[in-house]
Amino acid sequence: MIRRGRGSTQRSRLLLGTLLVVVVVVGLGLIAYFTPLMSVRSTDVVANRAVATDEIVGAAHVPDGTPLLQVDTQAVAQRIAAIPSIESVRVQRSYPSSLTITVVERQPVAKVTEGQKVHVLDRTGVGYLTFDTSTGVPPEMKRLPEFATPNPGPGDPTTVATLTAVSELPETISGKLVKVTASSPVDIEFTLKGNKTVVWGDSERGAEKARTLTALLTRPATMYNVSSPEFPAYK
């Protein structure tokens, strides 16, 4: 007579238990994937201000009742990112029945005027809004500084460096900014209200330059040079 050892019995039970767990997990996965048990019943949009929630939900194009596991979050994010005013987006499944969309909107930094067209640029140089002066430009966009550079755009190093510098300015300076001029990434100049010129230089050490300029602006002058913030000049 052949007797089965205790170890063999335990292994059989362990194998059976493992198979049962696998079956249950697979079964639950199939239920979640193919049935409305865990499906989209609401879509929550987070951090949007300028772009309407309905526009974002419409671009997501995920009908209620779609099983969460069938939602291609990457494809949804790509559709939403096609909205010009959206800089980046993250789409997450929120179990048991929600989709959460978190967006980062582009922030206006400067404008470029071409004839009757006003193009609004964000900090990366992307022109994401265009207005026609004949039909009206919103007041908040009119207040943006005019940007002058040979080849404005997100692929232009001068544009990126300059608008990065502008986006990092404190309100005490950016609120006085009228025009930004740059012929290269290291030749950035600002024009402030009162026809005051600021030689900024490159986009490095922006916080130091801003502090130095703030102190210099208390002195009457028409030109301020903070390209080397430790050795500023004015005249």
PDB file of N, CA and C in Angstrom, residues 49-153:
ATOM      1  N   ARG A  49      -9.992  76.706 -14.225  1.00  0.00           N
ATOM      2  CA  ARG A  49     -10.577  78.021 -13.949  1.00  0.00           C
ATOM      3  C   ARG A  49     -11.035  78.699 -15.248  1.00  0.00           C
ATOM      4  N   ALA A  50     -10.136  78.754 -16.207  1.00  0.00           N
ATOM      5  CA  ALA A  50     -10.462  79.428 -17.465  1.00  0.00           C
ATOM      6  C   ALA A  50     -11.260  78.532 -18.409  1.00  0.00           C
ATOM      7  N   VAL A  51     -10.975  77.243 -18.379  1.00  0.00           N
ATOM      8  CA  VAL A  51     -11.647  76.295 -19.278  1.00  0.00           C
ATOM      9  C   VAL A  51     -12.852  75.706 -18.558  1.00  0.00           C
ATOM     10  N   ALA A  52     -13.997  75.764 -19.204  1.00  0.00           N
ATOM     11  CA  ALA A  52     -15.239  75.285 -18.585  1.00  0.00           C
ATOM     12  C   ALA A  52     -15.192  73.773 -18.358  1.00  0.00           C
ATOM     13  N   THR A  53     -15.790  73.351 -17.263  1.00  0.00           N
ATOM     14  CA  THR A  53     -15.847  71.923 -16.936  1.00  0.00           C
ATOM     15  C   THR A  53     -16.541  71.141 -18.044  1.00  0.00           C
ATOM     16  N   ASP A  54     -17.619  71.688 -18.584  1.00  0.00           N
ATOM     17  CA  ASP A  54     -18.355  70.988 -19.646  1.00  0.00           C
ATOM     18  C   ASP A  54     -17.478  70.774 -20.876  1.00  0.00           C
ATOM     19  N   GLU A  55     -16.619  71.732 -21.177  1.00  0.00           N
ATOM     20  CA  GLU A  55     -15.735  71.577 -22.334  1.00  0.00           C
ATOM     21  C   GLU A  55     -14.741  70.445 -22.109  1.00  0.00           C
ATOM     22  N   ILE A  56     -14.212  70.361 -20.898  1.00  0.00           N
ATOM     23  CA  ILE A  56     -13.243  69.314 -20.574  1.00  0.00           C
ATOM     24  C   ILE A  56     -13.916  67.942 -20.584  1.00  0.00           C
ATOM     25  N   VAL A  57     -15.080  67.843 -19.975  1.00  0.00           N
ATOM     26  CA  VAL A  57     -15.810  66.568 -19.948  1.00  0.00           C
ATOM     27  C   VAL A  57     -16.190  66.152 -21.363  1.00  0.00           C
ATOM     28  N   GLY A  58     -16.589  67.132 -22.180  1.00  0.00           N
ATOM     29  CA  GLY A  58     -16.927  66.824 -23.563  1.00  0.00           C
ATOM     30  C   GLY A  58     -15.735  66.305 -24.345  1.00  0.00           C
ATOM     31  N   ALA A  59     -14.565  66.917 -24.119  1.00  0.00           N
ATOM     32  CA  ALA A  59     -13.350  66.468 -24.807  1.00  0.00           C
ATOM     33  C   ALA A  59     -12.923  65.080 -24.322  1.00  0.00           C
ATOM     34  N   ALA A  60     -13.175  64.786 -23.047  1.00  0.00           N
ATOM     35  CA  ALA A  60     -12.820  63.461 -22.504  1.00  0.00           C
ATOM     36  C   ALA A  60     -13.585  62.359 -23.227  1.00  0.00           C
ATOM     37  N   HIS A  61     -14.837  62.627 -23.528  1.00  0.00           N
ATOM     38  CA  HIS A  61     -15.693  61.711 -24.295  1.00  0.00           C
ATOM     39  C   HIS A  61     -15.713  60.310 -23.676  1.00  0.00           C
ATOM     40  N   VAL A  62     -16.087  60.276 -22.402  1.00  0.00           N
ATOM     41  CA  VAL A  62     -16.263  58.994 -21.710  1.00  0.00           C
ATOM     42  C   VAL A  62     -17.719  58.926 -21.258  1.00  0.00           C
ATOM     43  N   PRO A  63     -18.562  58.184 -21.967  1.00  0.00           N
ATOM     44  CA  PRO A  63     -19.983  58.115 -21.612  1.00  0.00           C
ATOM     45  C   PRO A  63     -20.190  57.485 -20.238  1.00  0.00           C
ATOM     46  N   ASP A  64     -21.186  57.981 -19.504  1.00  0.00           N
ATOM     47  CA  ASP A  64     -21.551  57.345 -18.248  1.00  0.00           C
ATOM     48  C   ASP A  64     -21.944  55.893 -18.521  1.00  0.00           C
ATOM     49  N   GLY A  65     -21.548  55.038 -17.600  1.00  0.00           N
ATOM     50  CA  GLY A  65     -21.839  53.617 -17.761  1.00  0.00           C
ATOM     51  C   GLY A  65     -20.686  52.828 -18.338  1.00  0.00           C
ATOM     52  N   THR A  66     -19.653  53.528 -18.802  1.00  0.00           N
ATOM     53  CA  THR A  66     -18.477  52.825 -19.317  1.00  0.00           C
ATOM     54  C   THR A  66     -17.723  52.180 -18.159  1.00  0.00           C
ATOM     55  N   PRO A  67     -17.463  50.864 -18.197  1.00  0.00           N
ATOM     56  CA  PRO A  67     -16.685  50.239 -17.120  1.00  0.00           C
ATOM     57  C   PRO A  67     -15.340  50.943 -16.950  1.00  0.00           C
ATOM     58  N   LEU A  68     -14.979  51.236 -15.717  1.00  0.00           N
ATOM     59  CA  LEU A  68     -13.750  51.988 -15.452  1.00  0.00           C
ATOM     60  C   LEU A  68     -12.525  51.325 -16.067  1.00  0.00           C
ATOM     61  N   LEU A  69     -12.475  50.001 -16.018  1.00  0.00           N
ATOM     62  CA  LEU A  69     -11.307  49.303 -16.533  1.00  0.00           C
ATOM     63  C   LEU A  69     -11.200  49.415 -18.051  1.00  0.00           C
ATOM     64  N   GLN A  70     -12.297  49.780 -18.719  1.00  0.00           N
ATOM     65  CA  GLN A  70     -12.246  49.933 -20.168  1.00  0.00           C
ATOM     66  C   GLN A  70     -11.865  51.354 -20.587  1.00  0.00           C
ATOM     67  N   VAL A  71     -11.740  52.256 -19.622  1.00  0.00           N
ATOM     68  CA  VAL A  71     -11.383  53.642 -19.939  1.00  0.00           C
ATOM     69  C   VAL A  71      -9.885  53.725 -20.227  1.00  0.00           C
ATOM     70  N   ASP A  72      -9.546  54.154 -21.424  1.00  0.00           N
ATOM     71  CA  ASP A  72      -8.140  54.352 -21.801  1.00  0.00           C
ATOM     72  C   ASP A  72      -7.736  55.741 -21.314  1.00  0.00           C
ATOM     73  N   THR A  73      -7.151  55.814 -20.127  1.00  0.00           N
ATOM     74  CA  THR A  73      -6.846  57.109 -19.516  1.00  0.00           C
ATOM     75  C   THR A  73      -5.857  57.923 -20.342  1.00  0.00           C
ATOM     76  N   GLN A  74      -4.933  57.259 -21.009  1.00  0.00           N
ATOM     77  CA  GLN A  74      -3.972  57.981 -21.842  1.00  0.00           C
ATOM     78  C   GLN A  74      -4.657  58.643 -23.032  1.00  0.00           C
ATOM     79  N   ALA A  75      -5.553  57.921 -23.668  1.00  0.00           N
ATOM     80  CA  ALA A  75      -6.288  58.479 -24.806  1.00  0.00           C
ATOM     81  C   ALA A  75      -7.181  59.626 -24.363  1.00  0.00           C
ATOM     82  N   VAL A  76      -7.798  59.481 -23.192  1.00  0.00           N
ATOM     83  CA  VAL A  76      -8.640  60.561 -22.665  1.00  0.00           C
ATOM     84  C   VAL A  76      -7.799  61.806 -22.417  1.00  0.00           C
ATOM     85  N   ALA A  77      -6.623  61.609 -21.813  1.00  0.00           N
ATOM     86  CA  ALA A  77      -5.738  62.741 -21.528  1.00  0.00           C
ATOM     87  C   ALA A  77      -5.299  63.433 -22.816  1.00  0.00           C
ATOM     88  N   GLN A  78      -5.032  62.665 -23.853  1.00  0.00           N
ATOM     89  CA  GLN A  78      -4.621  63.252 -25.130  1.00  0.00           C
ATOM     90  C   GLN A  78      -5.736  64.087 -25.743  1.00  0.00           C
ATOM     91  N   ARG A  79      -6.971  63.631 -25.605  1.00  0.00           N
ATOM     92  CA  ARG A  79      -8.092  64.391 -26.158  1.00  0.00           C
ATOM     93  C   ARG A  79      -8.268  65.719 -25.409  1.00  0.00           C
ATOM     94  N   ILE A  80      -8.110  65.664 -24.108  1.00  0.00           N
ATOM     95  CA  ILE A  80      -8.260  66.893 -23.317  1.00  0.00           C
ATOM     96  C   ILE A  80      -7.096  67.848 -23.573  1.00  0.00           C
ATOM     97  N   ALA A  81      -5.891  67.297 -23.722  1.00  0.00           N
ATOM     98  CA  ALA A  81      -4.711  68.123 -23.964  1.00  0.00           C
ATOM     99  C   ALA A  81      -4.791  68.871 -25.288  1.00  0.00           C
ATOM    100  N   ALA A  82      -5.685  68.444 -26.168  1.00  0.00           N
ATOM    101  CA  ALA A  82      -5.865  69.138 -27.452  1.00  0.00           C
ATOM    102  C   ALA A  82      -6.571  70.483 -27.280  1.00  0.00           C
ATOM    103  N   ILE A  83      -7.163  70.712 -26.118  1.00  0.00           N
ATOM    104  CA  ILE A  83      -7.756  72.020 -25.841  1.00  0.00           C
ATOM    105  C   ILE A  83      -6.611  73.029 -25.718  1.00  0.00           C
ATOM    106  N   PRO A  84      -6.600  74.086 -26.499  1.00  0.00           N
ATOM    107  CA  PRO A  84      -5.455  75.003 -26.533  1.00  0.00           C
ATOM    108  C   PRO A  84      -5.040  75.556 -25.170  1.00  0.00           C
ATOM    109  N   SER A  85      -5.976  75.814 -24.294  1.00  0.00           N
ATOM    110  CA  SER A  85      -5.654  76.442 -23.003  1.00  0.00           C
ATOM    111  C   SER A  85      -5.194  75.450 -21.941  1.00  0.00           C
ATOM    112  N   ILE A  86      -5.104  74.172 -22.286  1.00  0.00           N
ATOM    113  CA  ILE A  86      -4.662  73.155 -21.331  1.00  0.00           C
ATOM    114  C   ILE A  86      -3.182  72.867 -21.550  1.00  0.00           C
ATOM    115  N   GLU A  87      -2.380  73.039 -20.495  1.00  0.00           N
ATOM    116  CA  GLU A  87      -0.940  72.758 -20.582  1.00  0.00           C
ATOM    117  C   GLU A  87      -0.652  71.281 -20.340  1.00  0.00           C
ATOM    118  N   SER A  88      -1.280  70.707 -19.329  1.00  0.00           N
ATOM    119  CA  SER A  88      -1.091  69.285 -19.052  1.00  0.00           C
ATOM    120  C   SER A  88      -2.328  68.748 -18.346  1.00  0.00           C
ATOM    121  N   VAL A  89      -2.475  67.424 -18.365  1.00  0.00           N
ATOM    122  CA  VAL A  89      -3.669  66.806 -17.774  1.00  0.00           C
ATOM    123  C   VAL A  89      -3.327  65.421 -17.252  1.00  0.00           C
ATOM    124  N   ARG A  90      -3.979  65.047 -16.160  1.00  0.00           N
ATOM    125  CA  ARG A  90      -3.842  63.700 -15.604  1.00  0.00           C
ATOM    126  C   ARG A  90      -5.234  63.109 -15.415  1.00  0.00           C
ATOM    127  N   VAL A  91      -5.421  61.903 -15.883  1.00  0.00           N
ATOM    128  CA  VAL A  91      -6.719  61.231 -15.782  1.00  0.00           C
ATOM    129  C   VAL A  91      -6.543  59.991 -14.903  1.00  0.00           C
ATOM    130  N   GLN A  92      -7.391  59.891 -13.882  1.00  0.00           N
ATOM    131  CA  GLN A  92      -7.298  58.769 -12.943  1.00  0.00           C
ATOM    132  C   GLN A  92      -8.656  58.103 -12.755  1.00  0.00           C
ATOM    133  N   ARG A  93      -8.635  56.786 -12.610  1.00  0.00           N
ATOM    134  CA  ARG A  93      -9.849  56.065 -12.230  1.00  0.00           C
ATOM    135  C   ARG A  93     -10.005  56.190 -10.722  1.00  0.00           C
ATOM    136  N   SER A  94     -11.183  56.591 -10.282  1.00  0.00           N
ATOM    137  CA  SER A  94     -11.469  56.709  -8.851  1.00  0.00           C
ATOM    138  C   SER A  94     -12.580  55.730  -8.508  1.00  0.00           C
ATOM    139  N   TYR A  95     -12.193  54.568  -8.008  1.00  0.00           N
ATOM    140  CA  TYR A  95     -13.159  53.507  -7.732  1.00  0.00           C
ATOM    141  C   TYR A  95     -14.055  53.878  -6.558  1.00  0.00           C
ATOM    142  N   PRO A  96     -15.338  53.479  -6.600  1.00  0.00           N
ATOM    143  CA  PRO A  96     -15.862  52.470  -7.530  1.00  0.00           C
ATOM    144  C   PRO A  96     -16.460  53.018  -8.825  1.00  0.00           C
ATOM    145  N   SER A  97     -16.704  54.353  -8.922  1.00  0.00           N
ATOM    146  CA  SER A  97     -17.499  54.759 -10.087  1.00  0.00           C
ATOM    147  C   SER A  97     -17.218  56.183 -10.570  1.00  0.00           C
ATOM    148  N   SER A  98     -15.997  56.659 -10.410  1.00  0.00           N
ATOM    149  CA  SER A  98     -15.701  58.033 -10.834  1.00  0.00           C
ATOM    150  C   SER A  98     -14.436  58.090 -11.677  1.00  0.00           C
ATOM    151  N   LEU A  99     -14.386  59.135 -12.484  1.00  0.00           N
ATOM    152  CA  LEU A  99     -13.197  59.453 -13.253  1.00  0.00           C
ATOM    153  C   LEU A  99     -12.756  60.847 -12.799  1.00  0.00           C
ATOM    154  N   THR A 100     -11.490  60.990 -12.423  1.00  0.00           N
ATOM    155  CA  THR A 100     -10.973  62.276 -11.941  1.00  0.00           C
ATOM    156  C   THR A 100     -10.003  62.842 -12.956  1.00  0.00           C
ATOM    157  N   ILE A 101     -10.275  64.051 -13.415  1.00  0.00           N
ATOM    158  CA  ILE A 101      -9.436  64.725 -14.407  1.00  0.00           C
ATOM    159  C   ILE A 101      -8.821  65.955 -13.748  1.00  0.00           C
ATOM    160  N   THR A 102      -7.504  65.973 -13.653  1.00  0.00           N
ATOM    161  CA  THR A 102      -6.793  67.103 -13.052  1.00  0.00           C
ATOM    162  C   THR A 102      -6.030  67.820 -14.152  1.00  0.00           C
ATOM    163  N   VAL A 103      -6.306  69.105 -14.323  1.00  0.00           N
ATOM    164  CA  VAL A 103      -5.689  69.849 -15.416  1.00  0.00           C
ATOM    165  C   VAL A 103      -4.779  70.955 -14.883  1.00  0.00           C
ATOM    166  N   VAL A 104      -3.806  71.308 -15.697  1.00  0.00           N
ATOM    167  CA  VAL A 104      -2.996  72.502 -15.473  1.00  0.00           C
ATOM    168  C   VAL A 104      -3.235  73.404 -16.676  1.00  0.00           C
ATOM    169  N   GLU A 105      -3.791  74.562 -16.430  1.00  0.00           N
ATOM    170  CA  GLU A 105      -4.109  75.473 -17.517  1.00  0.00           C
ATOM    171  C   GLU A 105      -2.911  76.360 -17.850  1.00  0.00           C
ATOM    172  N   ARG A 106      -2.820  76.740 -19.102  1.00  0.00           N
ATOM    173  CA  ARG A 106      -1.776  77.676 -19.510  1.00  0.00           C
ATOM    174  C   ARG A 106      -2.067  79.047 -18.893  1.00  0.00           C
ATOM    175  N   GLN A 107      -0.991  79.715 -18.486  1.00  0.00           N
ATOM    176  CA  GLN A 107      -1.123  81.048 -17.911  1.00  0.00           C
ATOM    177  C   GLN A 107      -0.574  82.078 -18.894  1.00  0.00           C
ATOM    178  N   PRO A 108      -1.317  83.143 -19.166  1.00  0.00           N
ATOM    179  CA  PRO A 108      -0.841  84.157 -20.113  1.00  0.00           C
ATOM    180  C   PRO A 108       0.350  84.926 -19.544  1.00  0.00           C
ATOM    181  N   VAL A 109       1.401  85.071 -20.346  1.00  0.00           N
ATOM    182  CA  VAL A 109       2.616  85.746 -19.894  1.00  0.00           C
ATOM    183  C   VAL A 109       2.896  86.994 -20.726  1.00  0.00           C
ATOM    184  N   ALA A 110       2.688  86.897 -22.035  1.00  0.00           N
ATOM    185  CA  ALA A 110       2.968  88.025 -22.924  1.00  0.00           C
ATOM    186  C   ALA A 110       2.114  87.905 -24.175  1.00  0.00           C
ATOM    187  N   LYS A 111       2.123  88.960 -24.971  1.00  0.00           N
ATOM    188  CA  LYS A 111       1.358  88.925 -26.217  1.00  0.00           C
ATOM    189  C   LYS A 111       2.238  89.384 -27.379  1.00  0.00           C
ATOM    190  N   VAL A 112       1.907  88.884 -28.550  1.00  0.00           N
ATOM    191  CA  VAL A 112       2.577  89.288 -29.780  1.00  0.00           C
ATOM    192  C   VAL A 112       1.500  89.811 -30.725  1.00  0.00           C
ATOM    193  N   THR A 113       1.680  91.025 -31.200  1.00  0.00           N
ATOM    194  CA  THR A 113       0.696  91.634 -32.095  1.00  0.00           C
ATOM    195  C   THR A 113       1.192  91.588 -33.533  1.00  0.00           C
ATOM    196  N   GLU A 114       0.366  91.021 -34.402  1.00  0.00           N
ATOM    197  CA  GLU A 114       0.652  90.954 -35.834  1.00  0.00           C
ATOM    198  C   GLU A 114      -0.536  91.543 -36.580  1.00  0.00           C
ATOM    199  N   GLY A 115      -0.391  92.777 -37.021  1.00  0.00           N
ATOM    200  CA  GLY A 115      -1.515  93.440 -37.677  1.00  0.00           C
ATOM    201  C   GLY A 115      -2.665  93.602 -36.712  1.00  0.00           C
ATOM    202  N   GLN A 116      -3.811  93.038 -37.068  1.00  0.00           N
ATOM    203  CA  GLN A 116      -4.983  93.108 -36.196  1.00  0.00           C
ATOM    204  C   GLN A 116      -5.103  91.896 -35.273  1.00  0.00           C
ATOM    205  N   LYS A 117      -4.161  90.993 -35.343  1.00  0.00           N
ATOM    206  CA  LYS A 117      -4.206  89.787 -34.528  1.00  0.00           C
ATOM    207  C   LYS A 117      -3.311  89.931 -33.294  1.00  0.00           C
ATOM    208  N   VAL A 118      -3.850  89.547 -32.154  1.00  0.00           N
ATOM    209  CA  VAL A 118      -3.094  89.532 -30.902  1.00  0.00           C
ATOM    210  C   VAL A 118      -2.991  88.087 -30.437  1.00  0.00           C
ATOM    211  N   HIS A 119      -1.765  87.577 -30.369  1.00  0.00           N
ATOM    212  CA  HIS A 119      -1.525  86.198 -29.954  1.00  0.00           C
ATOM    213  C   HIS A 119      -1.027  86.187 -28.509  1.00  0.00           C
ATOM    214  N   VAL A 120      -1.679  85.411 -27.671  1.00  0.00           N
ATOM    215  CA  VAL A 120      -1.302  85.302 -26.261  1.00  0.00           C
ATOM    216  C   VAL A 120      -0.397  84.094 -26.075  1.00  0.00           C
ATOM    217  N   LEU A 121       0.762  84.304 -25.429  1.00  0.00           N
ATOM    218  CA  LEU A 121       1.754  83.244 -25.232  1.00  0.00           C
ATOM    219  C   LEU A 121       1.836  82.878 -23.752  1.00  0.00           C
ATOM    220  N   ASP A 122       2.055  81.586 -23.493  1.00  0.00           N
ATOM    221  CA  ASP A 122       2.304  81.153 -22.124  1.00  0.00           C
ATOM    222  C   ASP A 122       3.799  81.137 -21.855  1.00  0.00           C
ATOM    223  N   ARG A 123       4.206  80.622 -20.698  1.00  0.00           N
ATOM    224  CA  ARG A 123       5.615  80.676 -20.292  1.00  0.00           C
ATOM    225  C   ARG A 123       6.525  79.839 -21.191  1.00  0.00           C
ATOM    226  N   THR A 124       5.959  78.896 -21.931  1.00  0.00           N
ATOM    227  CA  THR A 124       6.768  78.062 -22.815  1.00  0.00           C
ATOM    228  C   THR A 124       6.808  78.597 -24.240  1.00  0.00           C
ATOM    229  N   GLY A 125       6.119  79.702 -24.468  1.00  0.00           N
ATOM    230  CA  GLY A 125       6.106  80.298 -25.802  1.00  0.00           C
ATOM    231  C   GLY A 125       4.989  79.800 -26.696  1.00  0.00           C
ATOM    232  N   VAL A 126       4.102  78.982 -26.162  1.00  0.00           N
ATOM    233  CA  VAL A 126       2.975  78.485 -26.959  1.00  0.00           C
ATOM    234  C   VAL A 126       1.939  79.592 -27.100  1.00  0.00           C
ATOM    235  N   GLY A 127       1.579  79.905 -28.341  1.00  0.00           N
ATOM    236  CA  GLY A 127       0.503  80.848 -28.589  1.00  0.00           C
ATOM    237  C   GLY A 127      -0.820  80.115 -28.572  1.00  0.00           C
ATOM    238  N   TYR A 128      -1.576  80.256 -27.513  1.00  0.00           N
ATOM    239  CA  TYR A 128      -2.763  79.415 -27.334  1.00  0.00           C
ATOM    240  C   TYR A 128      -4.079  80.177 -27.445  1.00  0.00           C
ATOM    241  N   LEU A 129      -4.005  81.495 -27.520  1.00  0.00           N
ATOM    242  CA  LEU A 129      -5.207  82.292 -27.726  1.00  0.00           C
ATOM    243  C   LEU A 129      -4.920  83.365 -28.765  1.00  0.00           C
ATOM    244  N   THR A 130      -5.884  83.650 -29.607  1.00  0.00           N
ATOM    245  CA  THR A 130      -5.739  84.706 -30.615  1.00  0.00           C
ATOM    246  C   THR A 130      -6.995  85.564 -30.612  1.00  0.00           C
ATOM    247  N   PHE A 131      -6.781  86.865 -30.603  1.00  0.00           N
ATOM    248  CA  PHE A 131      -7.891  87.813 -30.625  1.00  0.00           C
ATOM    249  C   PHE A 131      -7.721  88.758 -31.799  1.00  0.00           C
ATOM    250  N   ASP A 132      -8.837  89.263 -32.278  1.00  0.00           N
ATOM    251  CA  ASP A 132      -8.848  90.233 -33.365  1.00  0.00           C
ATOM    252  C   ASP A 132      -9.141  91.603 -32.770  1.00  0.00           C
ATOM    253  N   THR A 133      -8.237  92.560 -32.999  1.00  0.00           N
ATOM    254  CA  THR A 133      -8.417  93.887 -32.413  1.00  0.00           C
ATOM    255  C   THR A 133      -9.687  94.564 -32.924  1.00  0.00           C
ATOM    256  N   SER A 134     -10.164  94.154 -34.093  1.00  0.00           N
ATOM    257  CA  SER A 134     -11.373  94.777 -34.643  1.00  0.00           C
ATOM    258  C   SER A 134     -12.626  94.338 -33.901  1.00  0.00           C
ATOM    259  N   THR A 135     -12.563  93.172 -33.276  1.00  0.00           N
ATOM    260  CA  THR A 135     -13.724  92.675 -32.536  1.00  0.00           C
ATOM    261  C   THR A 135     -13.544  92.775 -31.033  1.00  0.00           C
ATOM    262  N   GLY A 136     -12.340  93.146 -30.594  1.00  0.00           N
ATOM    263  CA  GLY A 136     -12.116  93.364 -29.168  1.00  0.00           C
ATOM    264  C   GLY A 136     -11.171  92.361 -28.533  1.00  0.00           C
ATOM    265  N   VAL A 137     -10.321  92.878 -27.642  1.00  0.00           N
ATOM    266  CA  VAL A 137      -9.387  92.057 -26.868  1.00  0.00           C
ATOM    267  C   VAL A 137      -9.751  92.216 -25.397  1.00  0.00           C
ATOM    268  N   PRO A 138      -9.892  91.121 -24.646  1.00  0.00           N
ATOM    269  CA  PRO A 138     -10.248  91.230 -23.227  1.00  0.00           C
ATOM    270  C   PRO A 138      -9.267  92.123 -22.470  1.00  0.00           C
ATOM    271  N   PRO A 139      -9.751  92.913 -21.519  1.00  0.00           N
ATOM    272  CA  PRO A 139      -8.876  93.839 -20.779  1.00  0.00           C
ATOM    273  C   PRO A 139      -7.664  93.173 -20.146  1.00  0.00           C
ATOM    274  N   GLU A 140      -7.855  91.955 -19.588  1.00  0.00           N
ATOM    275  CA  GLU A 140      -6.727  91.284 -18.940  1.00  0.00           C
ATOM    276  C   GLU A 140      -5.646  90.897 -19.933  1.00  0.00           C
ATOM    277  N   MET A 141      -6.017  90.698 -21.197  1.00  0.00           N
ATOM    278  CA  MET A 141      -5.039  90.381 -22.220  1.00  0.00           C
ATOM    279  C   MET A 141      -4.374  91.653 -22.757  1.00  0.00           C
ATOM    280  N   LYS A 142      -5.115  92.737 -22.768  1.00  0.00           N
ATOM    281  CA  LYS A 142      -4.533  94.012 -23.188  1.00  0.00           C
ATOM    282  C   LYS A 142      -3.408  94.431 -22.245  1.00  0.00           C
ATOM    283  N   ARG A 143      -3.540  94.055 -20.994  1.00  0.00           N
ATOM    284  CA  ARG A 143      -2.541  94.457 -19.996  1.00  0.00           C
ATOM    285  C   ARG A 143      -1.249  93.647 -20.085  1.00  0.00           C
ATOM    286  N   LEU A 144      -1.254  92.572 -20.833  1.00  0.00           N
ATOM    287  CA  LEU A 144      -0.037  91.762 -20.966  1.00  0.00           C
ATOM    288  C   LEU A 144       1.053  92.562 -21.670  1.00  0.00           C
ATOM    289  N   PRO A 145       2.336  92.346 -21.298  1.00  0.00           N
ATOM    290  CA  PRO A 145       3.419  93.050 -21.988  1.00  0.00           C
ATOM    291  C   PRO A 145       3.557  92.578 -23.429  1.00  0.00           C
ATOM    292  N   GLU A 146       3.910  93.503 -24.304  1.00  0.00           N
ATOM    293  CA  GLU A 146       4.179  93.158 -25.698  1.00  0.00           C
ATOM    294  C   GLU A 146       5.536  92.478 -25.771  1.00  0.00           C
ATOM    295  N   PHE A 147       5.609  91.395 -26.539  1.00  0.00           N
ATOM    296  CA  PHE A 147       6.862  90.637 -26.662  1.00  0.00           C
ATOM    297  C   PHE A 147       7.431  90.827 -28.052  1.00  0.00           C
ATOM    298  N   ALA A 148       8.679  91.267 -28.121  1.00  0.00           N
ATOM    299  CA  ALA A 148       9.345  91.494 -29.407  1.00  0.00           C
ATOM    300  C   ALA A 148      10.613  90.653 -29.483  1.00  0.00           C
ATOM    301  N   THR A 149      10.624  89.716 -30.413  1.00  0.00           N
ATOM    302  CA  THR A 149      11.788  88.866 -30.663  1.00  0.00           C
ATOM    303  C   THR A 149      11.686  88.374 -32.105  1.00  0.00           C
ATOM    304  N   PRO A 150      12.807  88.034 -32.743  1.00  0.00           N
ATOM    305  CA  PRO A 150      12.755  87.670 -34.171  1.00  0.00           C
ATOM    306  C   PRO A 150      11.862  86.481 -34.506  1.00  0.00           C
ATOM    307  N   ASN A 151      11.910  85.424 -33.683  1.00  0.00           N
ATOM    308  CA  ASN A 151      11.176  84.197 -34.023  1.00  0.00           C
ATOM    309  C   ASN A 151      10.408  83.653 -32.816  1.00  0.00           C
ATOM    310  N   PRO A 152       9.357  84.328 -32.405  1.00  0.00           N
ATOM    311  CA  PRO A 152       8.633  83.858 -31.211  1.00  0.00           C
ATOM    312  C   PRO A 152       7.997  82.488 -31.431  1.00  0.00           C
ATOM    313  N   GLY A 153       8.107  81.638 -30.415  1.00  0.00           N
ATOM    314  CA  GLY A 153       7.519  80.302 -30.504  1.00  0.00           C
ATOM    315  C   GLY A 153       8.143  79.360 -29.502  1.00  0.00           C
TER     316      GLY A 153
END
